[in-house]
XYZ file of C-alpha atoms in Angstrom:
636
model
C 91.236 145.860 44.160
C 92.491 142.731 46.175
C 93.231 142.356 49.795
C 95.719 139.724 51.621
C 93.517 138.735 54.940
C 93.817 135.967 57.445
C 90.924 133.910 57.790
C 90.336 130.730 59.649
C 93.987 130.388 60.629
C 95.180 130.663 57.136
C 96.618 133.361 55.323
C 94.537 134.193 51.467
C 94.020 136.577 48.871
C 90.953 137.588 47.123
C 88.591 140.121 45.209
C 87.216 143.115 47.198
C 83.750 143.155 46.207
C 81.891 145.344 48.907
C 83.415 147.392 52.220
C 81.106 148.035 55.354
C 82.582 149.543 58.264
C 83.462 146.859 60.372
C 83.525 143.999 57.510
C 84.611 143.005 53.858
C 82.796 141.104 51.062
C 85.825 138.998 49.570
C 85.400 136.416 46.239
C 88.145 134.343 46.547
C 89.820 132.672 43.523
C 88.283 129.599 43.527
C 84.836 131.642 43.529
C 83.961 131.195 46.913
C 82.559 134.269 48.690
C 83.317 135.159 52.104
C 82.136 138.058 54.753
C 85.106 138.739 57.021
C 86.125 141.317 59.871
C 87.825 144.529 58.737
C 90.429 143.695 61.569
C 91.268 140.473 59.913
C 92.370 142.537 56.622
C 96.419 142.618 56.493
C 97.460 144.141 53.204
C 95.199 145.988 49.980
C 96.498 145.931 46.453
C 95.607 146.610 42.676
C 98.145 143.924 41.086
C 99.065 141.323 40.275
C 95.640 139.290 40.681
C 94.899 137.688 44.139
C 95.890 134.284 42.659
C 99.061 135.405 40.924
C 100.212 137.367 44.025
C 99.521 134.600 46.491
C 101.305 132.029 43.900
C 104.333 134.485 43.706
C 104.496 135.056 47.214
C 104.675 131.258 48.288
C 107.496 131.032 45.633
C 109.447 133.735 47.575
C 108.322 132.494 50.759
C 110.573 129.022 50.163
C 113.759 130.976 49.249
C 113.349 132.960 52.407
C 116.266 132.191 55.241
C 114.050 132.083 58.531
C 117.250 132.367 60.468
C 118.298 135.505 58.798
C 115.147 136.820 59.000
C 115.448 136.614 62.633
C 119.164 137.813 62.707
C 117.812 140.693 60.876
C 114.874 142.033 63.119
C 115.777 144.257 65.699
C 114.454 143.144 69.318
C 111.515 145.280 69.670
C 107.975 144.764 68.278
C 107.582 145.347 64.108
C 105.404 144.579 61.484
C 105.719 142.351 58.764
C 105.881 145.533 56.001
C 108.242 147.063 58.087
C 110.484 144.108 57.610
C 109.728 143.598 54.070
C 111.388 147.072 53.377
C 114.282 146.320 55.047
C 114.790 142.944 53.565
C 113.458 143.671 49.761
C 113.968 147.730 49.457
C 111.970 150.818 50.540
C 108.713 149.827 48.191
C 108.249 145.778 48.393
C 105.819 144.855 45.742
C 102.681 142.787 47.126
C 103.772 139.352 46.760
C 107.385 140.556 48.385
C 105.400 142.074 51.679
C 102.614 138.765 51.232
C 106.011 136.562 50.999
C 107.270 137.680 54.483
C 103.622 137.691 56.049
C 103.458 133.871 55.127
C 106.938 133.539 56.531
C 106.629 134.984 60.138
C 102.845 133.485 60.215
C 103.835 130.075 59.482
C 107.037 129.870 62.298
C 105.492 130.768 65.812
C 108.144 129.257 67.709
C 110.640 132.110 66.271
C 108.631 135.056 65.981
C 105.612 135.673 68.726
C 102.367 136.836 67.029
C 101.755 140.581 68.441
C 98.549 141.864 67.004
C 97.601 142.341 63.356
C 100.491 141.475 60.493
C 102.513 142.768 63.885
C 105.197 140.461 65.517
C 108.306 139.852 67.535
C 111.168 137.621 67.527
C 111.530 135.102 70.001
C 114.314 135.192 72.507
C 117.778 133.456 71.840
C 117.000 130.965 74.575
C 113.333 130.051 74.102
C 114.393 129.658 70.588
C 117.015 127.193 71.393
C 114.472 125.164 73.780
C 111.703 125.367 70.700
C 114.202 123.794 68.286
C 115.127 121.010 71.088
C 111.747 120.364 71.624
C 110.939 119.904 67.693
C 114.351 117.982 66.708
C 113.035 115.804 69.980
C 109.660 115.339 68.372
C 111.225 114.752 64.824
C 113.185 112.058 66.576
C 110.378 110.665 68.672
C 108.032 110.793 65.598
C 110.738 108.484 62.994
C 111.169 106.279 66.400
C 107.309 105.866 66.319
C 106.977 104.803 62.789
C 109.913 101.932 63.638
C 107.622 100.380 66.325
C 104.379 100.826 64.311
C 106.052 99.395 61.013
C 107.650 96.247 63.877
C 103.790 95.859 65.579
C 102.317 95.561 62.394
C 104.538 92.624 61.282
C 103.426 90.994 64.884
C 106.408 91.805 66.576
C 106.535 93.265 69.971
C 109.415 95.990 70.342
C 111.730 95.453 73.671
C 111.038 99.394 74.751
C 107.430 98.335 74.246
C 106.978 94.686 75.746
C 108.474 96.596 79.264
C 105.919 98.689 79.160
C 103.122 96.321 78.699
C 101.291 96.786 81.698
C 100.964 100.504 81.089
C 99.935 99.768 77.353
C 97.411 97.155 78.091
C 95.997 98.073 81.747
C 96.640 102.161 82.904
C 97.870 103.402 79.386
C 99.726 107.145 79.678
C 98.263 108.676 76.327
C 101.152 111.021 76.274
C 103.928 108.509 75.875
C 105.059 107.455 72.537
C 105.170 104.392 73.181
C 101.355 104.409 73.810
C 100.740 106.895 70.599
C 102.717 104.218 68.405
C 100.883 101.286 70.111
C 97.493 103.080 69.614
C 98.238 103.850 66.029
C 99.172 99.825 65.264
C 96.101 98.924 66.647
C 93.871 101.160 64.746
C 95.899 100.538 61.549
C 95.174 96.277 62.334
C 91.897 97.312 63.689
C 92.735 94.539 66.805
C 92.111 94.919 70.486
C 95.459 96.172 72.553
C 95.349 92.676 74.179
C 95.193 90.681 70.903
C 97.734 92.689 69.617
C 100.356 91.796 72.692
C 98.953 87.939 72.038
C 99.737 88.145 68.472
C 102.778 89.608 69.009
C 103.694 86.934 71.900
C 104.168 89.252 74.428
C 101.550 87.582 76.876
C 103.044 84.686 78.441
C 99.082 83.141 79.012
C 95.531 84.151 79.239
C 96.123 83.562 82.642
C 98.711 86.068 83.650
C 96.931 88.680 81.542
C 93.928 88.494 83.961
C 96.208 88.467 87.220
C 98.678 91.298 85.528
C 95.554 94.087 85.341
C 94.245 93.462 88.672
C 97.915 93.950 90.058
C 98.285 96.813 87.558
C 95.199 98.318 89.335
C 95.481 97.209 92.761
C 99.101 96.764 93.137
C 100.413 99.188 90.870
C 104.177 99.251 92.955
C 104.157 95.662 93.028
C 103.175 92.864 95.641
C 107.009 92.715 97.794
C 106.247 94.343 101.456
C 108.063 97.214 101.995
C 110.719 97.057 105.025
C 109.404 97.113 108.558
C 112.162 96.083 110.463
C 112.231 93.438 113.013
C 109.257 91.832 114.683
C 108.949 93.856 118.269
C 109.655 91.450 121.486
C 106.359 90.486 122.522
C 104.988 90.343 125.896
C 104.933 87.659 128.382
C 101.823 85.988 128.598
C 100.603 82.862 130.479
C 100.840 79.351 128.844
C 97.510 77.413 129.023
C 97.995 73.731 128.756
C 95.004 73.041 126.405
C 95.171 71.221 122.948
C 93.719 73.324 120.443
C 92.557 72.225 116.871
C 92.392 74.187 113.631
C 89.856 73.234 111.063
C 90.261 74.829 107.960
C 90.321 74.189 104.271
C 93.068 72.031 102.833
C 94.746 75.404 100.835
C 94.748 77.188 103.841
C 98.384 78.326 105.626
C 96.834 81.309 107.430
C 95.248 79.869 110.704
C 93.316 82.447 112.079
C 91.230 80.565 114.744
C 91.520 77.305 116.636
C 89.032 75.647 119.458
C 89.786 73.540 122.434
C 88.241 71.638 124.983
C 88.963 70.478 128.458
C 86.989 69.129 131.613
C 87.716 71.664 134.280
C 88.051 70.130 138.108
C 84.242 70.743 138.786
C 83.382 68.308 136.134
C 82.001 71.562 133.383
C 83.185 71.400 130.149
C 85.022 74.424 129.070
C 85.843 75.181 125.565
C 88.214 77.737 124.334
C 87.878 79.515 121.327
C 91.385 80.850 120.183
C 91.955 83.659 118.332
C 95.849 84.433 116.131
C 96.842 87.662 118.138
C 99.107 89.412 115.352
C 97.935 92.772 117.313
C 100.611 92.270 119.891
C 103.236 93.240 117.225
C 100.973 95.160 115.008
C 100.302 97.971 117.111
C 98.437 101.177 115.737
C 100.944 103.498 113.635
C 103.680 101.108 113.421
C 104.965 100.308 110.090
C 103.644 96.417 109.587
C 100.507 98.160 110.935
C 100.910 100.559 107.680
C 101.603 97.632 105.648
C 98.005 95.502 106.753
C 96.018 98.961 106.492
C 97.484 99.491 103.399
C 96.707 96.002 101.632
C 93.476 95.821 103.567
C 93.440 91.765 103.067
C 94.310 88.803 101.646
C 93.566 88.573 98.172
C 91.973 84.962 97.376
C 92.003 83.690 93.515
C 92.317 80.352 92.473
C 96.032 78.312 92.687
C 96.635 81.589 94.295
C 96.991 84.383 96.993
C 98.240 87.764 97.843
C 98.279 87.810 101.483
C 97.935 90.907 103.628
C 100.618 90.382 106.260
C 104.417 89.009 105.015
C 105.143 85.740 105.710
C 107.669 86.258 108.971
C 104.957 88.177 110.284
C 102.377 85.075 109.782
C 104.193 82.719 110.403
C 104.900 84.071 113.947
C 101.596 84.390 114.431
C 99.538 81.811 112.535
C 98.271 78.731 114.918
C 100.152 76.344 113.397
C 100.317 72.238 114.117
C 102.917 71.872 116.762
C 103.487 75.375 118.076
C 102.929 77.262 121.355
C 101.473 80.680 119.672
C 100.351 83.748 121.284
C 96.133 83.852 121.319
C 93.088 85.933 122.477
C 91.000 83.284 123.939
C 87.474 83.303 124.778
C 87.088 80.401 127.490
C 83.160 79.533 128.267
C 81.788 77.134 130.509
C 78.775 74.941 129.247
C 76.387 73.176 131.031
C 75.787 69.443 130.499
C 73.377 70.630 127.217
C 76.340 72.886 125.780
C 74.449 75.836 127.021
C 76.855 78.703 128.104
C 77.324 79.352 131.717
C 79.916 81.644 132.355
C 83.321 83.170 129.478
C 86.340 85.289 130.142
C 88.990 86.694 127.875
C 92.256 86.003 128.408
C 95.492 86.851 126.475
C 97.476 83.691 126.355
C 99.873 80.902 124.627
C 98.140 77.420 123.953
C 99.464 74.403 122.370
C 98.538 73.770 118.844
C 97.651 70.230 118.751
C 96.770 69.791 114.792
C 95.658 71.613 111.919
C 92.649 69.769 110.846
C 91.277 69.864 107.162
C 87.447 69.858 106.439
C 87.736 67.378 103.904
C 89.254 64.877 106.010
C 86.924 64.917 108.993
C 83.888 62.676 108.883
C 80.787 63.264 111.130
C 81.745 60.899 113.602
C 80.986 63.777 116.214
C 77.640 64.277 115.675
C 76.880 60.293 117.072
C 77.616 58.737 120.071
C 81.420 57.689 121.125
C 82.784 54.470 119.383
C 86.550 52.820 120.170
C 86.487 53.551 116.446
C 86.217 57.313 116.684
C 89.241 59.614 114.859
C 91.649 61.182 116.727
C 89.966 64.624 118.025
C 86.474 63.355 117.523
C 85.397 63.972 121.563
C 86.594 67.840 121.135
C 84.927 67.840 117.491
C 81.653 65.838 119.729
C 81.673 68.845 122.780
C 82.055 72.025 120.125
C 79.056 70.600 118.136
C 76.513 70.169 121.525
C 77.906 74.071 121.844
C 76.792 74.657 118.115
C 73.509 72.985 118.143
C 72.542 74.854 121.373
C 73.599 78.284 119.740
C 71.578 77.634 116.774
C 68.864 76.814 118.907
C 69.008 80.203 120.683
C 69.690 82.051 117.501
C 66.775 80.917 115.496
C 68.403 80.514 112.515
C 68.773 77.539 110.439
C 71.491 77.420 107.492
C 69.956 76.261 104.187
C 72.091 73.598 102.770
C 73.886 74.801 99.620
C 76.483 73.745 97.190
C 79.983 75.929 97.096
C 82.546 75.080 94.266
C 86.072 74.613 95.667
C 88.671 75.654 92.910
C 92.124 73.619 92.629
C 95.148 74.428 90.413
C 97.799 71.939 89.600
C 100.384 74.347 88.365
C 102.972 71.560 88.130
C 101.257 69.085 86.059
C 101.027 71.915 83.043
C 102.751 75.342 82.178
C 99.266 77.379 82.849
C 98.340 74.991 85.181
C 95.369 71.775 85.387
C 92.115 73.251 87.287
C 90.178 71.408 89.338
C 86.547 71.905 90.524
C 85.072 70.467 93.244
C 81.582 70.856 94.724
C 80.952 70.564 97.922
C 77.814 70.883 100.177
C 78.166 73.523 102.560
C 75.739 73.266 105.859
C 76.799 70.025 107.051
C 77.602 69.557 110.426
C 81.226 70.616 110.500
C 80.131 73.782 108.643
C 77.577 74.801 111.706
C 79.969 73.753 114.066
C 82.641 76.251 112.721
C 80.311 79.030 111.596
C 78.428 78.631 115.360
C 81.782 79.238 116.998
C 82.928 82.130 115.087
C 79.678 83.774 115.398
C 79.861 83.244 119.338
C 83.212 84.728 119.388
C 82.704 88.154 117.125
C 78.960 88.283 119.225
C 80.707 87.949 122.422
C 83.565 90.245 121.683
C 81.082 92.633 120.237
C 78.783 93.165 123.409
C 82.138 93.483 125.718
C 83.467 96.322 123.564
C 80.265 98.180 123.408
C 79.863 97.587 127.361
C 83.657 98.982 127.739
C 81.934 101.981 125.472
C 84.938 101.443 123.357
C 84.689 101.849 119.543
C 85.028 98.742 117.286
C 84.128 97.537 113.516
C 80.871 95.837 113.280
C 78.839 94.315 110.521
C 75.187 95.571 111.216
C 71.933 94.364 108.930
C 68.844 95.674 108.910
C 65.872 95.371 106.640
C 67.796 92.690 104.494
C 70.849 95.356 104.078
C 74.384 94.697 105.536
C 76.846 97.371 105.983
C 80.189 97.949 108.399
C 79.893 100.720 111.282
C 81.890 102.207 114.015
C 78.828 101.647 116.346
C 77.172 98.645 117.467
C 73.888 97.202 116.004
C 71.464 94.354 115.253
C 72.430 91.767 112.566
C 69.069 90.566 111.616
C 70.313 87.901 109.206
C 72.658 86.257 112.032
C 70.130 86.871 114.976
C 72.432 88.346 117.125
C 72.494 91.793 118.882
C 76.461 92.646 118.280
C 78.157 91.391 115.375
C 82.016 92.053 115.326
C 84.446 91.096 112.891
C 87.334 89.507 115.184
C 88.296 86.436 114.139
C 90.473 87.073 110.765
C 92.928 88.815 112.131
C 96.185 87.793 110.198
C 93.612 87.768 106.532
C 91.490 91.214 107.307
C 92.734 94.961 108.274
C 89.181 95.250 110.043
C 89.231 92.386 112.564
C 93.125 93.364 113.430
C 91.900 96.667 114.226
C 89.362 95.356 116.253
C 91.786 92.807 117.988
C 93.749 95.945 118.808
C 90.466 97.291 120.480
C 89.679 94.240 122.207
C 93.427 94.153 124.101
C 93.334 97.721 125.281
C 89.974 96.445 126.868
C 91.862 93.144 128.375
C 94.456 95.817 129.701
C 92.560 98.607 130.825
C 94.538 100.641 128.463
C 93.361 103.790 126.097
C 92.235 102.084 123.203
C 93.606 103.183 119.885
C 90.666 104.477 118.387
C 87.606 106.090 120.080
C 84.058 106.708 119.423
C 83.139 108.699 115.616
C 87.321 108.540 115.382
C 87.337 110.191 111.623
C 90.705 107.614 110.988
C 88.505 104.612 112.243
C 85.360 105.922 109.667
C 88.532 106.306 106.892
C 89.454 102.663 107.583
C 85.984 101.523 107.371
C 85.509 103.071 103.956
C 88.661 102.117 102.644
C 88.525 98.089 104.072
C 84.946 98.199 102.172
C 86.261 99.494 98.412
C 89.596 97.187 98.339
C 87.100 94.204 99.920
C 84.804 94.900 97.186
C 87.598 95.111 94.760
C 89.372 91.785 95.910
C 86.103 89.939 95.368
C 85.135 91.043 92.309
C 88.594 89.833 91.285
C 88.200 86.570 92.841
C 84.787 86.248 90.958
C 86.450 87.174 87.697
C 89.032 84.704 88.268
C 86.788 82.104 88.830
C 84.960 82.435 85.876
C 88.121 82.372 83.679
C 88.948 79.100 85.692
C 85.520 77.647 84.993
C 85.892 78.357 81.395
C 89.610 77.164 81.256
C 87.612 73.873 82.890
C 85.151 73.676 79.999
C 88.029 73.668 77.537
C 90.472 71.165 79.474
C 87.213 68.850 79.631
C 86.259 69.329 76.151
C 82.703 69.990 77.394
C 80.599 71.157 74.496
C 77.080 70.701 76.217
C 76.146 70.712 79.774
C 72.998 70.618 82.102
C 71.698 74.257 83.640
C 69.667 75.843 85.670
C 67.524 79.064 84.467
C 68.266 81.690 86.753
C 65.996 84.474 85.395
C 65.393 85.235 81.375
C 68.211 84.576 79.129
C 69.879 83.556 81.866
C 71.195 80.094 83.215
C 73.861 78.710 85.529
C 75.242 75.094 84.892
C 74.794 72.923 87.212
C 78.512 70.815 87.191
C 80.501 74.910 87.831
C 79.291 77.969 89.131
C 79.296 79.216 85.727
C 76.758 81.916 84.662
C 76.074 82.014 81.004
C 73.705 84.213 78.298
C 71.186 82.207 76.370
C 69.738 84.624 73.888
C 67.288 81.842 71.889
C 66.124 80.917 75.509
C 61.959 80.378 74.946
C 60.212 82.796 76.665
C 57.989 79.765 78.187
C 61.365 78.238 80.043
C 60.983 79.533 83.581
C 63.562 80.284 86.334
C 64.394 77.061 87.839
C 63.937 74.695 84.972
C 66.667 72.481 83.951
C 68.115 72.727 80.356
C 70.392 71.447 78.078
C 72.637 74.086 76.535
C 75.707 73.856 73.737
C 78.689 75.948 74.812
C 81.184 77.147 72.127
C 83.446 79.843 70.689
C 85.061 80.394 74.339
C 87.325 83.363 74.305
C 89.751 83.292 77.621
C 91.390 86.774 76.747
C 87.690 88.079 77.721
C 86.371 85.352 79.621
C 83.162 85.050 77.248
C 81.609 81.958 75.561
C 78.584 81.374 73.602
C 75.820 79.195 74.581
C 72.794 77.996 73.015
C 69.861 76.510 74.053
C 69.400 72.853 72.880
C 65.958 71.856 75.050
C 65.021 69.815 78.467
C 68.148 68.876 80.607
C 68.685 65.488 82.287
C 67.074 64.013 85.085
C 68.239 64.267 88.499
C 69.222 67.098 90.937
C 71.500 70.161 89.715
C 74.179 70.607 92.321
C 74.573 74.074 91.048
C 71.108 74.808 91.573
C 72.281 76.121 95.171
C 75.186 77.970 94.635
C 77.820 79.640 96.956
C 81.169 80.834 95.338
C 84.056 79.956 97.728
C 85.475 82.269 99.646
C 88.302 80.902 101.331
C 88.838 84.224 103.485
C 85.709 84.929 103.897
C 84.376 81.146 105.554
C 84.633 81.676 109.347
C 81.747 84.303 109.087
C 79.396 81.607 108.480
C 76.176 82.393 106.533
C 76.596 86.101 107.516
C 78.431 86.464 103.783
């Protein structure tokens, strides 16, 4: 006796060897024996043999017209043997019944399975939709094959080129574009970025890294949404001071300025002036929403993505020759530069100059001479104040080397990189840092006294975190540290400025202590700020590798930082040295060979060559450049 049964998603035949109440022992034509459940049996027959019956059934199945079967069926549920009787006659042979079963079983979108050997034909609408889907899948399969062949020939189809960002950075595995691209990568055994590069779809390695960041951080692009016209600003008194800004040569968002004047009583008064966009970007406005979404300006060598639209920056930046609005902290000093009195005002000021760090000498640290450059006396008064504040804080900044990155995009299609070391902790850095720390400390104390919430930086036990409640910043030696000096570039500072203006005007502040929205802003800011900083680090590494290729550097001095790791002296590049001897301790100056630089993946191979050249390694005390963080002094 033979049986026709379902097993492992297939219809099979075999010789019945034995039978139990709940199971059957069957031998397949191949000789393999199976134990199947009794409810899997569909048909039992005496002849022909299992193999012959299945072969004949498959032949008959090929001749069956599924459309005819569908039309011949009633709408009610039926068994395959019933349909076989209607189709072949009153007593269908086993192969004929099996052929019908094979046809029904193999067409699930035409006949719905309802139980053991029982089916129901699909409704007309469902069948039409299923067939349309089947036709679509066939067309897609054909299209994918065309794309696959083109990619294997190192040609990028236009349809895939238009979706390159999705393919490389945020793949949608359900799209046919991704499926074609992925199968080509598998066939060629190539990384997606390498295949795109081989097809000429990557304009440059720099754009690959930059666009990867945009895909994750700015999936809707970097263009600003519509925000309407800037609101009319309130009338504020004009204070006739001649303020100066001190920034890097690439800075265009001037947040902070400084002024010095002699009062009628002979005492010196310094003004610490902060750009005041919060007058227009009040809480809940479209511009405030834009700033909250971006959280910060993004910095990278040769480029930046601003937090605010250019028109807003232009309206509030402290640019030379303008009289912008400012939130100003005026401090009256004694002869030694110690504060006697301070007052916060909302006013307009005159910006006399935008000074650049690389153009200012240290004449302000010495006695006055007739040859002093312009604004030296202003810097000299600020320097006395900064020295006093440093003594009060009891924190001495350790000199360290930072590296500044400059990209000349006009010199070459992909830019020419210049990396310049700069000693951080010089007098001018300390002057700027102390002024910023004083402002942030003073305004932090003021908000706390007004019992208003703010976004503070708190440090205890070496750990720095943001908090909506004030706390000591041990690293800076201050009791309160508010972030408030960069409102054009950081949303945390803008929020604090909104709070400060409310305090100055005796108004209800936008946020109260413990406000859930303020806590959410802090969490969002930390996450986004970290993402931006990581990208800046990645791009600085990329440009370091570009510099090595540009300057044809094949070997260099480096200083060992830890086991199997070192940092180059001339540029801020960390490298891994698998062959570094265990006897070479951190701090040792060594010579390394550099080769196999891969700009697409920002990698290189380094080899230990021996002891390095004599002389100080300027990279031994490295601090990465942070154009947008510089004004926070040593708190970074």
